[in-house]
Structures are given as C-alpha cells and as structure tokens.
Amino acid sequence: MTAFIALLRAVNVGGTGKLPMSELKAMCEDAGFENVRTYIASGNVVFSSKKTAAQVKAAIESRLHAYAGKPVAVHVRTATEMAAVAAANPFPKGAPNRVMAIFMDAPPPANTLDTVTGATGEVVKLGKREIYVHYGDGMADSKLKIPAAKTGTARNMNTVAKLAEMAAKS
C-alpha cells in the first residue's frame, strides 16, 4: 500500500466548487482507498491505495466529474513526494503561511520565471513539479501572475507540512 495525498483544484475557495469533505471522503472510500482522511475544507485528502498515482488521479477525477458535472483537477503526491516538497522549500525562513507550493502534474516549463508578471515583493522559485512563491507582504494585495501555474493548485507550507505528517502515519 502506498500513502497518497490528493489536492483538488478550486474546491471551496471563494464560493466556487462546493464540495463537503464528507462527500470527498465517501468518493475516495468508494474508489477502494483505505484510511481516508480529509484536512481542512479546501480539498485535501490523505489515504492509502495499491493503485498507481495515475490510477488514483483518474479514479478521483472521474468521481468528481460525476458529482460536479464538470472536470475538477486533482494533483496527486505520495507521502515521500509530499515530504520532499516540504524539505525543498527554498524559503525556509519565510512565514509558512506566506510561502506557497503550487502543485502541478508536470515540471514547470524552463521559461516559467520569464513569463511571471505583476511581481512587487514576491519571489518565485521552481521545484520538481511545483512552483514555490514567497509572498513577503502576504497574498491579499498581490498582483502576481504565473501563467505556467494556471492549472495548478496552491497550498501554503503549513498545509504541506501537515499533509506530509498525516501521510507519513498512513
């Protein structure tokens, strides 16, 4: 069994994509996943499965599409990968609630940093399949645009650390 973390994009954020976490948990259990637990109401779920990451992603996305009537992107990491994302944080001295990891399915394009616009105090660094952003002054007034991150989903480092911890106990 492998411990996985699934991160849903645009769920329960700003009034979009309403999904009770009890429904998400039930969908994952219906898919045959074990030890299913959700974390906060923004679409984070930790579980164990014998399936591959691609099979896990397909199973969740299929159930979410049936539930929502439209595609909902899911980004999947193993417990080991999530721990690596936390360890690779290029801003270890930044407040963890102001450092985001934007999760993507593939490595960020080589020209990602060249396409960033609107940065005033933010710093952007590339990870393996993530883009890290340090919002020194917070996100509220940021005008930062990262075109390569359009299909990704962001979590702050507090959430990344908690999910890694939860998955390590699976």
PDB file of C-alpha atoms in Angstrom:
ATOM      1  CA  MET A   1       0.000   0.000   0.000  1.00  0.00           C
ATOM      2  CA  THR A   2       1.185   3.488  -0.830  1.00  0.00           C
ATOM      3  CA  ALA A   3       0.184   6.581   1.140  1.00  0.00           C
ATOM      4  CA  PHE A   4      -1.124   9.307  -1.167  1.00  0.00           C
ATOM      5  CA  ILE A   5      -2.232  12.911  -0.864  1.00  0.00           C
ATOM      6  CA  ALA A   6      -4.746  14.240  -3.387  1.00  0.00           C
ATOM      7  CA  LEU A   7      -5.074  18.005  -3.783  1.00  0.00           C
ATOM      8  CA  LEU A   8      -8.200  19.246  -5.523  1.00  0.00           C
ATOM      9  CA  ARG A   9      -8.073  22.444  -7.541  1.00  0.00           C
ATOM     10  CA  ALA A  10     -10.579  25.266  -6.936  1.00  0.00           C
ATOM     11  CA  VAL A  11     -12.676  23.487  -4.308  1.00  0.00           C
ATOM     12  CA  ASN A  12     -14.409  25.508  -1.569  1.00  0.00           C
ATOM     13  CA  VAL A  13     -12.360  28.610  -2.389  1.00  0.00           C
ATOM     14  CA  GLY A  14     -14.074  31.944  -2.894  1.00  0.00           C
ATOM     15  CA  GLY A  15     -17.510  30.366  -3.197  1.00  0.00           C
ATOM     16  CA  THR A  16     -16.562  28.081  -6.091  1.00  0.00           C
ATOM     17  CA  GLY A  17     -16.660  24.329  -6.368  1.00  0.00           C
ATOM     18  CA  LYS A  18     -18.638  23.500  -3.232  1.00  0.00           C
ATOM     19  CA  LEU A  19     -17.765  20.033  -2.010  1.00  0.00           C
ATOM     20  CA  PRO A  20     -18.364  18.830   1.528  1.00  0.00           C
ATOM     21  CA  MET A  21     -15.330  16.942   2.779  1.00  0.00           C
ATOM     22  CA  SER A  22     -17.642  14.108   3.855  1.00  0.00           C
ATOM     23  CA  GLU A  23     -18.541  13.664   0.152  1.00  0.00           C
ATOM     24  CA  LEU A  24     -14.870  13.664  -0.846  1.00  0.00           C
ATOM     25  CA  LYS A  25     -14.107  11.061   1.819  1.00  0.00           C
ATOM     26  CA  ALA A  26     -17.019   8.886   0.604  1.00  0.00           C
ATOM     27  CA  MET A  27     -15.818   9.165  -3.029  1.00  0.00           C
ATOM     28  CA  CYS A  28     -12.355   8.002  -2.026  1.00  0.00           C
ATOM     29  CA  GLU A  29     -13.707   5.116   0.022  1.00  0.00           C
ATOM     30  CA  ASP A  30     -15.947   4.164  -2.934  1.00  0.00           C
ATOM     31  CA  ALA A  31     -12.797   4.068  -5.092  1.00  0.00           C
ATOM     32  CA  GLY A  32     -11.384   1.446  -2.728  1.00  0.00           C
ATOM     33  CA  PHE A  33      -8.907   3.698  -0.932  1.00  0.00           C
ATOM     34  CA  GLU A  34      -8.155   2.921   2.697  1.00  0.00           C
ATOM     35  CA  ASN A  35      -7.557   5.025   5.831  1.00  0.00           C
ATOM     36  CA  VAL A  36      -9.170   8.042   4.120  1.00  0.00           C
ATOM     37  CA  ARG A  37      -8.850  11.368   5.954  1.00  0.00           C
ATOM     38  CA  THR A  38      -9.506  14.921   4.812  1.00  0.00           C
ATOM     39  CA  TYR A  39      -7.700  18.012   6.019  1.00  0.00           C
ATOM     40  CA  ILE A  40      -9.408  21.413   6.145  1.00  0.00           C
ATOM     41  CA  ALA A  41     -12.214  22.137   3.712  1.00  0.00           C
ATOM     42  CA  SER A  42     -10.123  23.121   0.681  1.00  0.00           C
ATOM     43  CA  GLY A  43      -9.890  19.725  -0.995  1.00  0.00           C
ATOM     44  CA  ASN A  44      -7.059  17.830   0.698  1.00  0.00           C
ATOM     45  CA  VAL A  45      -7.388  14.095   1.219  1.00  0.00           C
ATOM     46  CA  VAL A  46      -4.892  11.542   2.530  1.00  0.00           C
ATOM     47  CA  PHE A  47      -5.333   7.798   2.003  1.00  0.00           C
ATOM     48  CA  SER A  48      -3.631   4.503   1.159  1.00  0.00           C
ATOM     49  CA  SER A  49      -4.040   2.516  -2.037  1.00  0.00           C
ATOM     50  CA  LYS A  50      -2.469  -0.282  -4.060  1.00  0.00           C
ATOM     51  CA  LYS A  51      -3.203   1.707  -7.239  1.00  0.00           C
ATOM     52  CA  THR A  52      -0.645   3.820  -9.079  1.00  0.00           C
ATOM     53  CA  ALA A  53      -0.677   7.614  -8.813  1.00  0.00           C
ATOM     54  CA  ALA A  54      -2.177   7.823 -12.317  1.00  0.00           C
ATOM     55  CA  GLN A  55      -4.942   5.368 -11.382  1.00  0.00           C
ATOM     56  CA  VAL A  56      -5.655   7.288  -8.163  1.00  0.00           C
ATOM     57  CA  LYS A  57      -5.881  10.578 -10.070  1.00  0.00           C
ATOM     58  CA  ALA A  58      -8.209   9.082 -12.702  1.00  0.00           C
ATOM     59  CA  ALA A  59     -10.473   7.486 -10.080  1.00  0.00           C
ATOM     60  CA  ILE A  60     -10.902  10.711  -8.107  1.00  0.00           C
ATOM     61  CA  GLU A  61     -11.298  12.942 -11.161  1.00  0.00           C
ATOM     62  CA  SER A  62     -13.950  10.615 -12.599  1.00  0.00           C
ATOM     63  CA  ARG A  63     -15.984  10.668  -9.379  1.00  0.00           C
ATOM     64  CA  LEU A  64     -15.600  14.439  -9.028  1.00  0.00           C
ATOM     65  CA  HIS A  65     -16.760  14.978 -12.617  1.00  0.00           C
ATOM     66  CA  ALA A  66     -19.866  12.892 -11.941  1.00  0.00           C
ATOM     67  CA  TYR A  67     -20.508  14.837  -8.719  1.00  0.00           C
ATOM     68  CA  ALA A  68     -19.841  18.359 -10.010  1.00  0.00           C
ATOM     69  CA  GLY A  69     -20.948  17.932 -13.610  1.00  0.00           C
ATOM     70  CA  LYS A  70     -17.641  19.386 -14.792  1.00  0.00           C
ATOM     71  CA  PRO A  71     -13.970  18.459 -14.642  1.00  0.00           C
ATOM     72  CA  VAL A  72     -12.171  19.057 -11.333  1.00  0.00           C
ATOM     73  CA  ALA A  73      -8.383  18.834 -11.483  1.00  0.00           C
ATOM     74  CA  VAL A  74      -6.632  16.650  -8.937  1.00  0.00           C
ATOM     75  CA  HIS A  75      -2.902  16.693  -8.206  1.00  0.00           C
ATOM     76  CA  VAL A  76      -1.531  13.576  -6.523  1.00  0.00           C
ATOM     77  CA  ARG A  77       1.630  13.083  -4.479  1.00  0.00           C
ATOM     78  CA  THR A  78       2.909  10.134  -2.475  1.00  0.00           C
ATOM     79  CA  ALA A  79       3.826  10.626   1.173  1.00  0.00           C
ATOM     80  CA  THR A  80       7.501  10.608   0.167  1.00  0.00           C
ATOM     81  CA  GLU A  81       6.931  13.210  -2.547  1.00  0.00           C
ATOM     82  CA  MET A  82       4.997  15.496  -0.196  1.00  0.00           C
ATOM     83  CA  ALA A  83       7.760  15.273   2.404  1.00  0.00           C
ATOM     84  CA  ALA A  84      10.241  16.169  -0.359  1.00  0.00           C
ATOM     85  CA  VAL A  85       8.153  19.215  -1.328  1.00  0.00           C
ATOM     86  CA  ALA A  86       8.295  20.416   2.280  1.00  0.00           C
ATOM     87  CA  ALA A  87      12.030  19.740   2.538  1.00  0.00           C
ATOM     88  CA  ALA A  88      12.764  21.514  -0.770  1.00  0.00           C
ATOM     89  CA  ASN A  89      11.085  24.762   0.332  1.00  0.00           C
ATOM     90  CA  PRO A  90      13.517  27.405  -0.969  1.00  0.00           C
ATOM     91  CA  PHE A  91      12.193  29.931   1.578  1.00  0.00           C
ATOM     92  CA  PRO A  92      12.740  28.160   4.930  1.00  0.00           C
ATOM     93  CA  LYS A  93      12.935  31.475   6.813  1.00  0.00           C
ATOM     94  CA  GLY A  94       9.686  32.763   5.301  1.00  0.00           C
ATOM     95  CA  ALA A  95       6.495  32.636   7.354  1.00  0.00           C
ATOM     96  CA  PRO A  96       4.948  29.278   6.359  1.00  0.00           C
ATOM     97  CA  ASN A  97       1.561  30.891   5.755  1.00  0.00           C
ATOM     98  CA  ARG A  98       3.206  33.241   3.218  1.00  0.00           C
ATOM     99  CA  VAL A  99       5.098  30.570   1.301  1.00  0.00           C
ATOM    100  CA  MET A 100       3.060  28.604  -1.224  1.00  0.00           C
ATOM    101  CA  ALA A 101       3.797  25.485  -3.200  1.00  0.00           C
ATOM    102  CA  ILE A 102       1.804  25.418  -6.417  1.00  0.00           C
ATOM    103  CA  PHE A 103       1.351  21.751  -7.339  1.00  0.00           C
ATOM    104  CA  MET A 104       1.374  20.756 -10.983  1.00  0.00           C
ATOM    105  CA  ASP A 105       1.259  17.452 -12.869  1.00  0.00           C
ATOM    106  CA  ALA A 106       4.494  18.082 -14.782  1.00  0.00           C
ATOM    107  CA  PRO A 107       7.690  20.035 -14.186  1.00  0.00           C
ATOM    108  CA  PRO A 108       7.285  23.776 -14.707  1.00  0.00           C
ATOM    109  CA  PRO A 109       8.425  24.902 -18.174  1.00  0.00           C
ATOM    110  CA  ALA A 110      12.006  26.192 -18.358  1.00  0.00           C
ATOM    111  CA  ASN A 111      10.767  29.703 -19.234  1.00  0.00           C
ATOM    112  CA  THR A 112       8.348  29.929 -16.281  1.00  0.00           C
ATOM    113  CA  LEU A 113      10.241  32.693 -14.500  1.00  0.00           C
ATOM    114  CA  ASP A 114      10.428  34.749 -17.724  1.00  0.00           C
ATOM    115  CA  THR A 115       6.625  34.777 -18.007  1.00  0.00           C
ATOM    116  CA  VAL A 116       5.860  35.959 -14.454  1.00  0.00           C
ATOM    117  CA  THR A 117       4.184  39.381 -14.296  1.00  0.00           C
ATOM    118  CA  GLY A 118       2.931  41.692 -11.562  1.00  0.00           C
ATOM    119  CA  ALA A 119       5.615  40.832  -9.007  1.00  0.00           C
ATOM    120  CA  THR A 120       6.215  43.574  -6.495  1.00  0.00           C
ATOM    121  CA  GLY A 121       7.771  41.850  -3.492  1.00  0.00           C
ATOM    122  CA  GLU A 122       7.072  38.216  -4.292  1.00  0.00           C
ATOM    123  CA  VAL A 123       9.854  35.766  -5.077  1.00  0.00           C
ATOM    124  CA  VAL A 124       9.220  32.747  -7.335  1.00  0.00           C
ATOM    125  CA  LYS A 125      11.381  29.601  -7.482  1.00  0.00           C
ATOM    126  CA  LEU A 126      10.917  26.392  -9.436  1.00  0.00           C
ATOM    127  CA  GLY A 127      10.662  22.949  -7.874  1.00  0.00           C
ATOM    128  CA  LYS A 128      10.413  19.440  -9.304  1.00  0.00           C
ATOM    129  CA  ARG A 129       6.668  19.539 -10.131  1.00  0.00           C
ATOM    130  CA  GLU A 130       5.945  22.623  -8.060  1.00  0.00           C
ATOM    131  CA  ILE A 131       6.374  26.359  -8.209  1.00  0.00           C
ATOM    132  CA  TYR A 132       7.234  27.964  -4.880  1.00  0.00           C
ATOM    133  CA  VAL A 133       6.178  31.543  -4.135  1.00  0.00           C
ATOM    134  CA  HIS A 134       7.153  33.660  -1.164  1.00  0.00           C
ATOM    135  CA  TYR A 135       4.577  36.398  -0.605  1.00  0.00           C
ATOM    136  CA  GLY A 136       6.620  38.610   1.722  1.00  0.00           C
ATOM    137  CA  ASP A 137       3.771  41.097   2.186  1.00  0.00           C
ATOM    138  CA  GLY A 138       1.010  38.480   2.016  1.00  0.00           C
ATOM    139  CA  MET A 139      -1.282  37.455  -0.810  1.00  0.00           C
ATOM    140  CA  ALA A 140      -4.177  39.852  -0.230  1.00  0.00           C
ATOM    141  CA  ASP A 141      -2.925  42.680  -2.455  1.00  0.00           C
ATOM    142  CA  SER A 142      -0.641  40.670  -4.727  1.00  0.00           C
ATOM    143  CA  LYS A 143      -0.988  41.140  -8.484  1.00  0.00           C
ATOM    144  CA  LEU A 144       1.388  38.261  -9.224  1.00  0.00           C
ATOM    145  CA  LYS A 145       0.547  36.210 -12.333  1.00  0.00           C
ATOM    146  CA  ILE A 146       2.306  32.946 -13.159  1.00  0.00           C
ATOM    147  CA  PRO A 147       0.904  31.660 -16.472  1.00  0.00           C
ATOM    148  CA  ALA A 148       2.573  28.240 -16.070  1.00  0.00           C
ATOM    149  CA  ALA A 149       0.690  27.721 -12.779  1.00  0.00           C
ATOM    150  CA  LYS A 150      -2.756  28.237 -14.309  1.00  0.00           C
ATOM    151  CA  THR A 151      -3.760  24.584 -13.961  1.00  0.00           C
ATOM    152  CA  GLY A 152      -2.005  24.026 -10.644  1.00  0.00           C
ATOM    153  CA  THR A 153      -3.300  24.232  -7.107  1.00  0.00           C
ATOM    154  CA  ALA A 154      -1.558  26.059  -4.268  1.00  0.00           C
ATOM    155  CA  ARG A 155      -1.080  25.122  -0.620  1.00  0.00           C
ATOM    156  CA  ASN A 156       0.842  27.054   1.997  1.00  0.00           C
ATOM    157  CA  MET A 157       3.749  25.403   3.764  1.00  0.00           C
ATOM    158  CA  ASN A 158       1.721  24.882   6.958  1.00  0.00           C
ATOM    159  CA  THR A 159      -0.701  22.739   4.948  1.00  0.00           C
ATOM    160  CA  VAL A 160       2.114  20.973   3.059  1.00  0.00           C
ATOM    161  CA  ALA A 161       3.785  20.059   6.361  1.00  0.00           C
ATOM    162  CA  LYS A 162       0.535  18.821   7.913  1.00  0.00           C
ATOM    163  CA  LEU A 163      -0.348  16.702   4.873  1.00  0.00           C
ATOM    164  CA  ALA A 164       3.157  15.204   4.821  1.00  0.00           C
ATOM    165  CA  GLU A 165       2.790  14.375   8.519  1.00  0.00           C
ATOM    166  CA  MET A 166      -0.634  12.809   8.033  1.00  0.00           C
ATOM    167  CA  ALA A 167       0.553  10.722   5.072  1.00  0.00           C
ATOM    168  CA  ALA A 168       3.641   9.535   6.956  1.00  0.00           C
ATOM    169  CA  LYS A 169       1.285   7.981   9.529  1.00  0.00           C
ATOM    170  CA  SER A 170      -0.705   6.044   6.894  1.00  0.00           C
TER     171      SER A 170
END
